PDB file of C-alpha atoms in Angstrom:
ATOM      1  CA  MET A   1       0.964 -22.986  34.388  1.00 64.00           C
ATOM      2  CA  ASP A   2      -1.686 -25.589  35.908  1.00 63.00           C
ATOM      3  CA  LYS A   3       0.993 -28.366  37.262  1.00 73.00           C
ATOM      4  CA  ASP A   4       4.657 -28.190  37.991  1.00 90.00           C
ATOM      5  CA  GLU A   5       5.241 -31.880  36.999  1.00 94.00           C
ATOM      6  CA  ILE A   6       5.002 -33.016  33.290  1.00 96.00           C
ATOM      7  CA  PRO A   7       4.509 -36.810  32.934  1.00 96.00           C
ATOM      8  CA  PRO A   8       6.426 -38.446  30.000  1.00 95.00           C
ATOM      9  CA  GLY A   9       4.475 -37.770  26.859  1.00 95.00           C
ATOM     10  CA  ASP A  10       2.736 -34.777  28.601  1.00 96.00           C
ATOM     11  CA  SER A  11       2.756 -31.121  27.843  1.00 96.00           C
ATOM     12  CA  VAL A  12       1.705 -28.173  29.724  1.00 95.00           C
ATOM     13  CA  GLY A  13       1.363 -24.651  28.864  1.00 95.00           C
ATOM     14  CA  LEU A  14       3.652 -21.704  30.573  1.00 95.00           C
ATOM     15  CA  GLU A  15       2.070 -18.212  30.285  1.00 95.00           C
ATOM     16  CA  ILE A  16       4.942 -16.073  30.498  1.00 96.00           C
ATOM     17  CA  THR A  17       3.786 -12.045  31.269  1.00 96.00           C
ATOM     18  CA  PHE A  18       5.841  -9.098  30.230  1.00 97.00           C
ATOM     19  CA  SER A  19       5.497  -5.827  31.803  1.00 97.00           C
ATOM     20  CA  THR A  20       6.085  -3.150  29.187  1.00 97.00           C
ATOM     21  CA  SER A  21       6.281  -0.362  32.180  1.00 96.00           C
ATOM     22  CA  ALA A  22       8.112   2.856  30.571  1.00 96.00           C
ATOM     23  CA  TYR A  23      10.373   0.594  28.388  1.00 97.00           C
ATOM     24  CA  GLU A  24      10.682   2.252  25.177  1.00 96.00           C
ATOM     25  CA  GLY A  25      12.114   0.721  21.825  1.00 96.00           C
ATOM     26  CA  TRP A  26      12.760  -3.088  21.202  1.00 97.00           C
ATOM     27  CA  GLN A  27      13.356  -5.001  24.782  1.00 97.00           C
ATOM     28  CA  THR A  28      14.030  -8.886  24.795  1.00 97.00           C
ATOM     29  CA  LYS A  29      13.663 -10.928  27.809  1.00 97.00           C
ATOM     30  CA  GLN A  30      14.942 -14.474  28.465  1.00 96.00           C
ATOM     31  CA  PRO A  31      13.010 -16.490  31.476  1.00 96.00           C
ATOM     32  CA  LEU A  32      15.041 -19.308  32.572  1.00 94.00           C
ATOM     33  CA  ILE A  33      13.397 -22.624  33.159  1.00 94.00           C
ATOM     34  CA  ILE A  34      15.195 -24.734  35.783  1.00 93.00           C
ATOM     35  CA  THR A  35      14.016 -28.459  35.758  1.00 93.00           C
ATOM     36  CA  ASN A  36      15.067 -31.445  37.200  1.00 92.00           C
ATOM     37  CA  GLU A  37      16.502 -32.127  33.842  1.00 88.00           C
ATOM     38  CA  ASP A  38      19.802 -31.786  34.523  1.00 74.00           C
ATOM     39  CA  THR A  39      22.096 -30.739  37.961  1.00 68.00           C
ATOM     40  CA  SER A  40      24.061 -28.054  36.366  1.00 71.00           C
ATOM     41  CA  GLY A  41      21.403 -25.273  37.046  1.00 66.00           C
ATOM     42  CA  ALA A  42      21.619 -24.172  33.213  1.00 79.00           C
ATOM     43  CA  GLY A  43      17.836 -24.490  32.758  1.00 88.00           C
ATOM     44  CA  ARG A  44      16.393 -23.652  29.422  1.00 92.00           C
ATOM     45  CA  VAL A  45      15.520 -20.109  28.199  1.00 95.00           C
ATOM     46  CA  VAL A  46      12.561 -19.017  26.476  1.00 97.00           C
ATOM     47  CA  ARG A  47      12.657 -15.750  24.694  1.00 97.00           C
ATOM     48  CA  LEU A  48      10.425 -12.973  23.994  1.00 98.00           C
ATOM     49  CA  SER A  49      10.796  -9.526  22.199  1.00 98.00           C
ATOM     50  CA  ALA A  50       8.614  -6.474  22.049  1.00 98.00           C
ATOM     51  CA  ASN A  51       8.915  -3.228  20.457  1.00 97.00           C
ATOM     52  CA  VAL A  52       7.561  -1.041  23.356  1.00 97.00           C
ATOM     53  CA  PHE A  53       6.046   2.356  22.313  1.00 96.00           C
ATOM     54  CA  SER A  54       4.365   5.530  24.219  1.00 95.00           C
ATOM     55  CA  GLN A  55       2.568   6.724  21.246  1.00 92.00           C
ATOM     56  CA  PRO A  56       1.558   5.624  17.674  1.00 87.00           C
ATOM     57  CA  ASP A  57       4.226   6.648  15.337  1.00 84.00           C
ATOM     58  CA  SER A  58       4.010   7.874  11.761  1.00 83.00           C
ATOM     59  CA  THR A  59       6.181   5.117  10.786  1.00 89.00           C
ATOM     60  CA  PHE A  60       3.445   2.290  11.771  1.00 94.00           C
ATOM     61  CA  PRO A  61       1.505   1.068   8.988  1.00 96.00           C
ATOM     62  CA  VAL A  62      -1.676   0.937  11.068  1.00 96.00           C
ATOM     63  CA  VAL A  63      -2.860   2.626  14.038  1.00 96.00           C
ATOM     64  CA  ILE A  64      -4.951   0.956  16.631  1.00 96.00           C
ATOM     65  CA  THR A  65      -7.580   3.009  19.022  1.00 95.00           C
ATOM     66  CA  PRO A  66      -7.642   2.285  21.601  1.00 95.00           C
ATOM     67  CA  CYS A  67      -4.328   0.373  22.072  1.00 94.00           C
ATOM     68  CA  PHE A  68      -5.233  -0.863  25.155  1.00 94.00           C
ATOM     69  CA  LEU A  69      -8.659  -2.863  25.849  1.00 96.00           C
ATOM     70  CA  ASN A  70     -10.066  -2.508  29.275  1.00 95.00           C
ATOM     71  CA  MET A  71     -13.069  -4.751  30.050  1.00 93.00           C
ATOM     72  CA  THR A  72     -12.859  -3.616  33.810  1.00 94.00           C
ATOM     73  CA  GLN A  73     -16.421  -3.818  35.224  1.00 91.00           C
ATOM     74  CA  TYR A  74     -17.704  -2.226  38.329  1.00 91.00           C
ATOM     75  CA  GLY A  75     -20.603  -3.348  40.360  1.00 86.00           C
ATOM     76  CA  ASP A  76     -23.487  -5.632  38.469  1.00 83.00           C
ATOM     77  CA  GLN A  77     -23.257  -4.109  35.180  1.00 85.00           C
ATOM     78  CA  LEU A  78     -21.725  -6.579  32.791  1.00 88.00           C
ATOM     79  CA  ASN A  79     -19.007  -5.385  30.835  1.00 90.00           C
ATOM     80  CA  ASP A  80     -18.689  -7.984  28.029  1.00 92.00           C
ATOM     81  CA  SER A  81     -17.819  -6.314  25.149  1.00 94.00           C
ATOM     82  CA  VAL A  82     -15.048  -4.116  23.813  1.00 96.00           C
ATOM     83  CA  ASN A  83     -14.656  -2.424  20.442  1.00 97.00           C
ATOM     84  CA  PHE A  84     -11.427  -1.059  18.615  1.00 97.00           C
ATOM     85  CA  GLU A  85     -10.526   0.579  15.238  1.00 97.00           C
ATOM     86  CA  ILE A  86      -7.877  -0.535  13.008  1.00 97.00           C
ATOM     87  CA  GLU A  87      -6.449   2.680  10.781  1.00 96.00           C
ATOM     88  CA  ASN A  88      -4.614   1.451   7.888  1.00 97.00           C
ATOM     89  CA  VAL A  89      -2.366   4.775   7.685  1.00 96.00           C
ATOM     90  CA  SER A  90      -0.287   3.083   5.178  1.00 95.00           C
ATOM     91  CA  ASP A  91      -0.329   3.042   1.047  1.00 95.00           C
ATOM     92  CA  GLN A  92      -0.950  -0.517   0.586  1.00 96.00           C
ATOM     93  CA  TYR A  93      -3.701  -3.001   0.860  1.00 97.00           C
ATOM     94  CA  LEU A  94      -3.342  -4.892   4.218  1.00 98.00           C
ATOM     95  CA  TYR A  95      -4.121  -8.244   5.565  1.00 98.00           C
ATOM     96  CA  LEU A  96      -4.541  -9.089   9.235  1.00 98.00           C
ATOM     97  CA  THR A  97      -3.649 -12.112  10.815  1.00 97.00           C
ATOM     98  CA  PRO A  98      -4.524 -13.368  14.628  1.00 96.00           C
ATOM     99  CA  VAL A  99      -1.037 -15.121  15.754  1.00 96.00           C
ATOM    100  CA  ASP A 100      -1.873 -15.208  19.558  1.00 96.00           C
ATOM    101  CA  VAL A 101      -5.158 -15.090  21.002  1.00 95.00           C
ATOM    102  CA  PRO A 102      -5.710 -16.424  24.764  1.00 93.00           C
ATOM    103  CA  ASP A 103      -7.877 -19.573  24.745  1.00 90.00           C
ATOM    104  CA  GLY A 104     -11.289 -19.502  26.293  1.00 89.00           C
ATOM    105  CA  LEU A 105     -11.923 -16.087  27.731  1.00 93.00           C
ATOM    106  CA  PHE A 106     -13.392 -14.258  24.823  1.00 92.00           C
ATOM    107  CA  SER A 107     -14.004 -14.456  21.342  1.00 93.00           C
ATOM    108  CA  MET A 108     -12.644 -11.876  18.637  1.00 93.00           C
ATOM    109  CA  LYS A 109     -13.928 -10.064  15.118  1.00 95.00           C
ATOM    110  CA  LEU A 110     -11.111  -8.976  13.383  1.00 96.00           C
ATOM    111  CA  PRO A 111     -11.245  -7.400   9.830  1.00 97.00           C
ATOM    112  CA  ARG A 112      -9.453  -9.810   7.391  1.00 97.00           C
ATOM    113  CA  SER A 113      -8.012  -6.967   5.405  1.00 98.00           C
ATOM    114  CA  ILE A 114      -7.934  -3.236   5.141  1.00 98.00           C
ATOM    115  CA  GLY A 115      -7.560  -1.129   2.115  1.00 97.00           C
ATOM    116  CA  ALA A 116      -4.804   1.825   2.103  1.00 97.00           C
ATOM    117  CA  HIS A 117      -6.089   4.637   4.457  1.00 97.00           C
ATOM    118  CA  GLN A 118      -9.182   2.714   5.295  1.00 97.00           C
ATOM    119  CA  THR A 119     -10.264   1.817   8.605  1.00 97.00           C
ATOM    120  CA  GLY A 120     -11.640  -1.459   9.717  1.00 97.00           C
ATOM    121  CA  HIS A 121     -13.127  -2.622  12.815  1.00 97.00           C
ATOM    122  CA  GLY A 122     -13.015  -5.495  15.477  1.00 96.00           C
ATOM    123  CA  PHE A 123     -14.387  -6.387  18.802  1.00 95.00           C
ATOM    124  CA  ILE A 124     -14.070  -8.672  21.357  1.00 95.00           C
ATOM    125  CA  LYS A 125     -16.621 -10.442  23.468  1.00 96.00           C
ATOM    126  CA  LEU A 126     -16.306 -11.867  26.592  1.00 95.00           C
ATOM    127  CA  LYS A 127     -17.512 -15.675  26.614  1.00 95.00           C
ATOM    128  CA  PRO A 128     -20.350 -16.145  29.362  1.00 93.00           C
ATOM    129  CA  GLU A 129     -17.915 -18.723  31.369  1.00 93.00           C
ATOM    130  CA  ALA A 130     -15.376 -15.829  31.655  1.00 91.00           C
ATOM    131  CA  PHE A 131     -17.931 -13.438  33.258  1.00 90.00           C
ATOM    132  CA  GLY A 132     -16.790 -13.768  36.548  1.00 90.00           C
ATOM    133  CA  GLU A 133     -12.632 -13.791  35.762  1.00 92.00           C
ATOM    134  CA  ALA A 134     -10.331 -10.909  36.282  1.00 94.00           C
ATOM    135  CA  PHE A 135      -7.461 -11.182  34.015  1.00 94.00           C
ATOM    136  CA  GLU A 136      -4.525  -9.534  32.539  1.00 96.00           C
ATOM    137  CA  LYS A 137      -3.956 -11.044  28.839  1.00 96.00           C
ATOM    138  CA  SER A 138      -2.967  -9.730  25.398  1.00 97.00           C
ATOM    139  CA  MET A 139      -3.661 -10.812  21.772  1.00 97.00           C
ATOM    140  CA  THR A 140      -1.079 -10.269  19.043  1.00 98.00           C
ATOM    141  CA  ILE A 141      -2.106  -9.594  15.306  1.00 98.00           C
ATOM    142  CA  GLU A 142       0.400  -9.768  12.214  1.00 98.00           C
ATOM    143  CA  LEU A 143      -0.172  -7.603   8.903  1.00 98.00           C
ATOM    144  CA  SER A 144       0.942  -8.653   5.405  1.00 97.00           C
ATOM    145  CA  ASP A 145       3.249  -5.766   4.895  1.00 96.00           C
ATOM    146  CA  PRO A 146       6.673  -6.292   4.044  1.00 95.00           C
ATOM    147  CA  ASP A 147       8.244  -6.622   7.622  1.00 96.00           C
ATOM    148  CA  HIS A 148       5.090  -8.420   8.794  1.00 97.00           C
ATOM    149  CA  THR A 149       4.614  -5.738  11.572  1.00 97.00           C
ATOM    150  CA  ARG A 150       2.942  -7.308  14.637  1.00 98.00           C
ATOM    151  CA  PHE A 151       0.895  -5.606  17.284  1.00 97.00           C
ATOM    152  CA  THR A 152       0.284  -6.698  20.713  1.00 98.00           C
ATOM    153  CA  ILE A 153      -3.079  -5.362  22.221  1.00 97.00           C
ATOM    154  CA  PRO A 154      -3.368  -5.693  26.282  1.00 97.00           C
ATOM    155  CA  ILE A 155      -6.695  -6.854  27.302  1.00 97.00           C
ATOM    156  CA  ARG A 156      -7.676  -6.107  30.999  1.00 96.00           C
ATOM    157  CA  ARG A 157     -10.543  -7.154  32.949  1.00 95.00           C
ATOM    158  CA  MET A 158     -10.950  -6.181  36.660  1.00 94.00           C
ATOM    159  CA  ILE A 159     -13.793  -6.667  38.804  1.00 92.00           C
ATOM    160  CA  TYR A 160     -14.844  -4.399  41.132  1.00 91.00           C
ATOM    161  CA  ASN A 161     -18.185  -5.085  43.284  1.00 81.00           C
ATOM    162  CA  SER A 162     -20.471  -2.404  44.333  1.00 62.00           C
ATOM    163  CA  PRO A 163     -20.083  -1.140  47.850  1.00 61.00           C
ATOM    164  CA  GLU A 164     -22.683  -3.006  49.943  1.00 58.00           C
TER     165      GLU A 164
ATOM    166  CA  MET B   1      40.869 -40.923 -14.769  1.00 48.00           C
ATOM    167  CA  HIS B   2      37.250 -40.421 -15.805  1.00 56.00           C
ATOM    168  CA  VAL B   3      36.055 -43.502 -14.242  1.00 57.00           C
ATOM    169  CA  LEU B   4      38.050 -42.292 -10.729  1.00 54.00           C
ATOM    170  CA  TYR B   5      35.893 -39.297 -10.867  1.00 60.00           C
ATOM    171  CA  LYS B   6      32.349 -41.221 -11.539  1.00 66.00           C
ATOM    172  CA  ALA B   7      33.166 -43.376  -8.831  1.00 60.00           C
ATOM    173  CA  ILE B   8      33.849 -40.485  -6.289  1.00 59.00           C
ATOM    174  CA  VAL B   9      30.654 -38.943  -7.243  1.00 56.00           C
ATOM    175  CA  LEU B  10      28.745 -41.988  -6.877  1.00 53.00           C
ATOM    176  CA  SER B  11      30.435 -42.689  -3.154  1.00 61.00           C
ATOM    177  CA  CYS B  12      29.497 -39.279  -2.006  1.00 47.00           C
ATOM    178  CA  ALA B  13      26.096 -39.641  -3.337  1.00 54.00           C
ATOM    179  CA  VAL B  14      25.652 -42.965  -1.665  1.00 53.00           C
ATOM    180  CA  ALA B  15      27.432 -41.524   1.700  1.00 49.00           C
ATOM    181  CA  ALA B  16      24.714 -38.597   1.597  1.00 47.00           C
ATOM    182  CA  VAL B  17      21.489 -40.827   1.125  1.00 43.00           C
ATOM    183  CA  ILE B  18      22.851 -43.027   3.931  1.00 42.00           C
ATOM    184  CA  LEU B  19      23.521 -39.820   6.037  1.00 39.00           C
ATOM    185  CA  MET B  20      20.020 -38.482   5.350  1.00 42.00           C
ATOM    186  CA  ILE B  21      18.642 -41.950   6.610  1.00 38.00           C
ATOM    187  CA  PHE B  22      20.445 -42.316   9.243  1.00 40.00           C
ATOM    188  CA  GLY B  23      22.035 -39.467  10.150  1.00 38.00           C
ATOM    189  CA  CYS B  24      19.700 -38.180  12.832  1.00 38.00           C
ATOM    190  CA  GLY B  25      21.287 -36.625  15.848  1.00 38.00           C
ATOM    191  CA  ASP B  26      20.048 -37.548  19.352  1.00 39.00           C
ATOM    192  CA  ASP B  27      17.497 -35.092  19.831  1.00 42.00           C
ATOM    193  CA  ALA B  28      16.222 -34.941  16.068  1.00 38.00           C
ATOM    194  CA  VAL B  29      12.408 -34.208  15.734  1.00 42.00           C
ATOM    195  CA  THR B  30       9.983 -34.626  12.849  1.00 41.00           C
ATOM    196  CA  ASN B  31       7.277 -32.517  11.734  1.00 42.00           C
ATOM    197  CA  SER B  32       5.079 -34.898  13.570  1.00 43.00           C
ATOM    198  CA  GLY B  33       6.759 -35.401  16.989  1.00 49.00           C
ATOM    199  CA  TYR B  34       9.746 -36.799  18.531  1.00 51.00           C
ATOM    200  CA  ASP B  35      11.726 -39.722  16.786  1.00 55.00           C
ATOM    201  CA  HIS B  36      12.058 -41.301  20.039  1.00 64.00           C
ATOM    202  CA  ILE B  37      12.040 -41.402  23.935  1.00 73.00           C
ATOM    203  CA  ALA B  38      15.347 -40.041  25.359  1.00 77.00           C
ATOM    204  CA  THR B  39      16.350 -41.611  28.990  1.00 86.00           C
ATOM    205  CA  GLY B  40      15.657 -39.504  32.004  1.00 90.00           C
ATOM    206  CA  PRO B  41      13.600 -36.514  32.370  1.00 93.00           C
ATOM    207  CA  ARG B  42      13.603 -34.373  29.202  1.00 93.00           C
ATOM    208  CA  LEU B  43      12.152 -31.069  28.299  1.00 94.00           C
ATOM    209  CA  ALA B  44      11.171 -29.661  24.538  1.00 94.00           C
ATOM    210  CA  ILE B  45      10.085 -26.466  23.820  1.00 96.00           C
ATOM    211  CA  PRO B  46       9.600 -26.254  20.367  1.00 96.00           C
ATOM    212  CA  ASP B  47       8.640 -22.900  19.789  1.00 96.00           C
ATOM    213  CA  SER B  48      11.042 -20.929  22.355  1.00 96.00           C
ATOM    214  CA  PHE B  49      10.783 -17.622  21.066  1.00 98.00           C
ATOM    215  CA  PHE B  50       7.818 -15.236  20.536  1.00 98.00           C
ATOM    216  CA  ASN B  51       7.679 -11.623  19.042  1.00 98.00           C
ATOM    217  CA  PHE B  52       4.969  -9.379  20.450  1.00 98.00           C
ATOM    218  CA  GLY B  53       5.970  -6.667  18.090  1.00 98.00           C
ATOM    219  CA  LEU B  54       4.377  -3.431  18.824  1.00 97.00           C
ATOM    220  CA  ALA B  55       3.248  -2.929  22.262  1.00 97.00           C
ATOM    221  CA  PRO B  56       1.932   0.222  24.251  1.00 97.00           C
ATOM    222  CA  GLN B  57       3.883   1.237  27.233  1.00 97.00           C
ATOM    223  CA  HIS B  58       2.617   0.526  30.964  1.00 96.00           C
ATOM    224  CA  SER B  59       0.905  -2.568  30.037  1.00 96.00           C
ATOM    225  CA  LYS B  60       0.755  -6.455  30.544  1.00 97.00           C
ATOM    226  CA  ILE B  61       1.364  -8.658  28.002  1.00 98.00           C
ATOM    227  CA  SER B  62       1.403 -12.490  27.545  1.00 97.00           C
ATOM    228  CA  HIS B  63       2.424 -15.371  25.862  1.00 97.00           C
ATOM    229  CA  VAL B  64       1.863 -19.281  26.578  1.00 96.00           C
ATOM    230  CA  TYR B  65       4.875 -21.457  25.735  1.00 97.00           C
ATOM    231  CA  TRP B  66       4.245 -25.010  25.421  1.00 96.00           C
ATOM    232  CA  LEU B  67       6.586 -27.329  26.993  1.00 96.00           C
ATOM    233  CA  TYR B  68       6.806 -31.065  26.305  1.00 96.00           C
ATOM    234  CA  SER B  69       8.124 -34.004  28.300  1.00 95.00           C
ATOM    235  CA  THR B  70       9.651 -36.148  25.937  1.00 94.00           C
ATOM    236  CA  GLY B  71      11.920 -38.397  28.292  1.00 92.00           C
ATOM    237  CA  ASP B  72      10.973 -41.406  30.108  1.00 92.00           C
ATOM    238  CA  GLU B  73      10.790 -39.694  33.461  1.00 94.00           C
ATOM    239  CA  THR B  74       8.837 -36.891  34.831  1.00 95.00           C
ATOM    240  CA  VAL B  75       9.840 -33.429  34.274  1.00 95.00           C
ATOM    241  CA  LYS B  76       9.672 -31.593  37.433  1.00 94.00           C
ATOM    242  CA  ILE B  77       9.690 -27.343  36.858  1.00 93.00           C
ATOM    243  CA  LEU B  78      11.787 -26.421  40.112  1.00 91.00           C
ATOM    244  CA  GLU B  79      12.378 -23.153  39.505  1.00 91.00           C
ATOM    245  CA  ILE B  80      11.148 -20.087  36.842  1.00 92.00           C
ATOM    246  CA  LYS B  81      13.582 -16.817  36.758  1.00 92.00           C
ATOM    247  CA  PRO B  82      12.586 -13.887  35.145  1.00 90.00           C
ATOM    248  CA  GLY B  83      14.729 -12.759  32.530  1.00 78.00           C
TER     249      GLY B  83
END
């Protein structure tokens, strides 16, 4: 969050990060935001949920490989893009919709649809203004299957300078 | 009896229309925004729930929630407690 005061009529984005750790299955978290809105200390709750997995499961409609995108840079060799595959292991034609992609860090190419038992390819490319940035973000996509299954793909970029 | 029934139905219809027009509560919102400015600091979080869906273990995933100041005083974020 860029600021901790919001003037009347203004807005601010509050980024909540969830560390999936060794959790497994559905997890729900409810961070509490305490403001000067009231003095009861009740605050406002935002909620998040995630279905944490250790290995892709045969029940998933798609398998994303890798399921974790690493853009870590070692030394001066620029690592500004990463490819990934999305394999539709279901029996249905699936449309993919990005529902949450971080602003300003990278551009993303995602197949609009993937036929049953077909594989699509996507990639993300770092924007020049983000070359010097280290971050741990994620992007969430939603499928058109009856359950509207969502996948969140973590994206990590660390920068390690060469020893002098 | 039939006239009385029609009168009751008509009254209910008129009451429903009045409620639709004037029945908004204090925190009523419209699709385009907030109807009025509340007094004091007021915080609104229209999308307070996010579903990440499937996510791999041992990773960090994040989402930005938008907080709106809808009152007539500045909202101060005093503390954020992890859930």
